[in-house]
Each structure stands twice: as structure tokens, then as C-alpha cells.
Amino acid sequence: MTDQSSFRTLPIGRGLRGRCPRCGEGHLFHGFLSLRKNCESCGLDYSFADAGDGPAVFVILIGGGIVVFLALITEVMYQPPYWLHAALWLPLILIVTLAPLRLIKGLLIALQYHPKAAEGRLERRGDV
Ligand SMILES: [Zn+2]
């Protein structure tokens, strides 16, 4: 695998690393989840980027599935008291939701940029 096709240069790699989807050098995020206005390296305007609720949906479905599955297995096998469920699953919920949220948002924005995906718009065809 050459350097040109390494994971870092692929849209998936750029998105997961929180880098500019065009150049892969500039940062995508300003804070934890807020986007910069543009790339500091190549100047790409990030106004096209709108991941919407996509990252939250993936986090809820995947993270929620993991936590619910583990909680059900634990309840069926050990029947622990409720305070132990809370002590186990509340920190895990924070970990499985907050940790991948930025990764998934960067990934969705990178995947939005490459095929030039955008919100549908109506176009007029002359006066007809
Ligand atoms: Zn850039």
C-alpha cells in the first residue's frame, strides 16, 4: 500500500481523525463537536457540512444496544441490586456515547463531502 492510498488519506481516515475532507491537514472541529468555519490549511468552506442528527442516531443505536444487551445479560445471570446496575451502566453509557460521537460526526461529514451530497433543492427550468 503506497502512501497515497493509506488510511490517513482516505475520506474515512480523514473523517475519523477530524481532519479536513479535502486536504486531510486542517482541523475540522473547533471544540468538541462544533465545526470551524473553514479549513486553516486549504481554505475549504465548511458551510456545506451538516451531519444533522446522523451521529446521534448511530451513537444511540450502537451504544444503546451495547449497554442494554450487557445490562440484560447481567440481570439474567446475576440479578444484582439496582444501585449496582446504575453504578455499572451510567458510566458505560457516557463512554459509549461521548467517545464515538466526534469520530462519527467527522466521518459523516467526510463522507458527505466526497460524493458532494447535499440537501435536495428545486431548480427552475426557465419560465415553464
Ligand atoms: Zn483543508
XYZ file of C-alpha atoms and ligand atoms in Angstrom:
129
model
C 0.000 0.000 0.000
C 1.505 3.289 -1.040
C 1.436 6.449 0.991
C -1.123 7.970 -1.403
C -3.702 5.306 -0.586
C -3.016 4.971 3.124
C -5.817 5.122 5.626
C -4.925 8.701 6.549
C -5.641 9.955 3.055
C -8.925 8.099 2.599
C -12.131 10.003 3.362
C -12.851 7.579 6.188
C -9.448 8.170 7.760
C -9.697 11.930 7.391
C -13.150 11.953 8.935
C -12.266 9.721 11.854
C -9.206 11.868 12.592
C -11.315 15.049 12.481
C -9.370 16.491 9.549
C -10.418 18.448 6.504
C -12.140 16.145 3.991
C -10.335 17.803 1.032
C -6.722 18.175 2.145
C -6.598 15.999 5.266
C -4.346 18.511 7.029
C -6.595 21.178 8.543
C -8.760 20.574 11.558
C -12.487 20.045 11.155
C -13.574 20.843 14.709
C -13.247 23.963 16.785
C -14.470 22.463 20.056
C -15.744 19.029 20.929
C -18.424 18.976 18.228
C -18.566 22.490 16.764
C -17.129 22.922 13.303
C -14.650 25.532 12.172
C -15.810 27.982 9.525
C -13.168 26.773 7.083
C -10.003 24.729 6.801
C -6.918 26.536 8.070
C -4.775 24.643 5.572
C -6.626 24.693 2.231
C -9.435 27.162 2.976
C -12.313 24.765 2.251
C -15.545 26.374 3.424
C -17.262 24.009 5.853
C -20.688 25.568 5.349
C -21.678 22.508 3.287
C -21.155 20.265 6.306
C -24.347 19.293 8.034
C -24.279 15.920 9.695
C -27.666 16.651 11.272
C -28.797 14.003 13.708
C -26.793 11.275 11.997
C -24.026 10.973 14.605
C -26.526 10.939 17.474
C -28.621 8.268 15.782
C -25.636 5.985 15.258
C -24.453 6.544 18.835
C -27.902 5.894 20.284
C -28.455 2.735 18.262
C -24.992 1.227 18.656
C -24.181 2.421 22.183
C -27.684 1.832 23.462
C -27.675 -1.645 22.016
C -24.388 -2.491 23.704
C -25.449 -1.176 27.109
C -28.922 -2.718 27.040
C -27.518 -6.057 25.934
C -24.943 -6.076 28.730
C -27.482 -4.933 31.327
C -29.923 -7.652 30.323
C -27.256 -10.338 30.388
C -26.096 -9.135 33.814
C -29.646 -9.054 35.168
C -30.472 -12.528 33.907
C -27.257 -14.090 35.158
C -26.615 -12.294 38.481
C -29.740 -10.298 39.460
C -27.660 -7.510 41.052
C -29.351 -4.701 43.060
C -30.478 -1.624 41.124
C -27.779 0.592 42.612
C -25.172 -1.729 41.086
C -26.886 -1.503 37.705
C -26.709 2.281 37.981
C -23.069 2.180 39.048
C -22.187 -0.080 36.126
C -24.229 1.274 33.264
C -24.301 5.037 33.773
C -20.520 5.417 33.317
C -20.619 2.971 30.413
C -23.398 4.984 28.779
C -21.232 8.103 28.984
C -18.264 6.261 27.492
C -20.101 4.610 24.602
C -21.953 7.806 23.679
C -19.434 10.608 24.117
C -16.308 8.841 22.874
C -17.536 7.917 19.364
C -19.699 10.997 18.793
C -16.907 13.171 17.403
C -15.491 10.310 15.352
C -18.837 9.574 13.760
C -19.574 13.252 13.080
C -16.214 13.677 11.347
C -16.785 10.502 9.380
C -20.243 11.549 8.211
C -19.007 14.980 7.139
C -16.103 13.453 5.213
C -18.455 11.014 3.523
C -20.825 13.904 2.758
C -18.051 15.920 1.099
C -16.679 13.360 -1.329
C -19.841 12.495 -3.264
C -20.941 16.151 -2.864
C -24.061 15.078 -1.012
C -26.335 17.963 -0.122
C -29.881 18.782 0.780
C -32.285 18.452 -2.143
C -33.300 21.689 -3.841
C -35.840 22.544 -6.511
C -34.440 24.125 -9.657
C -36.426 26.204 -12.104
C -36.207 25.359 -15.802
C -36.751 28.692 -17.441
C -40.271 30.162 -17.411
C -42.204 26.915 -17.895
Zn -8.308 21.510 4.016
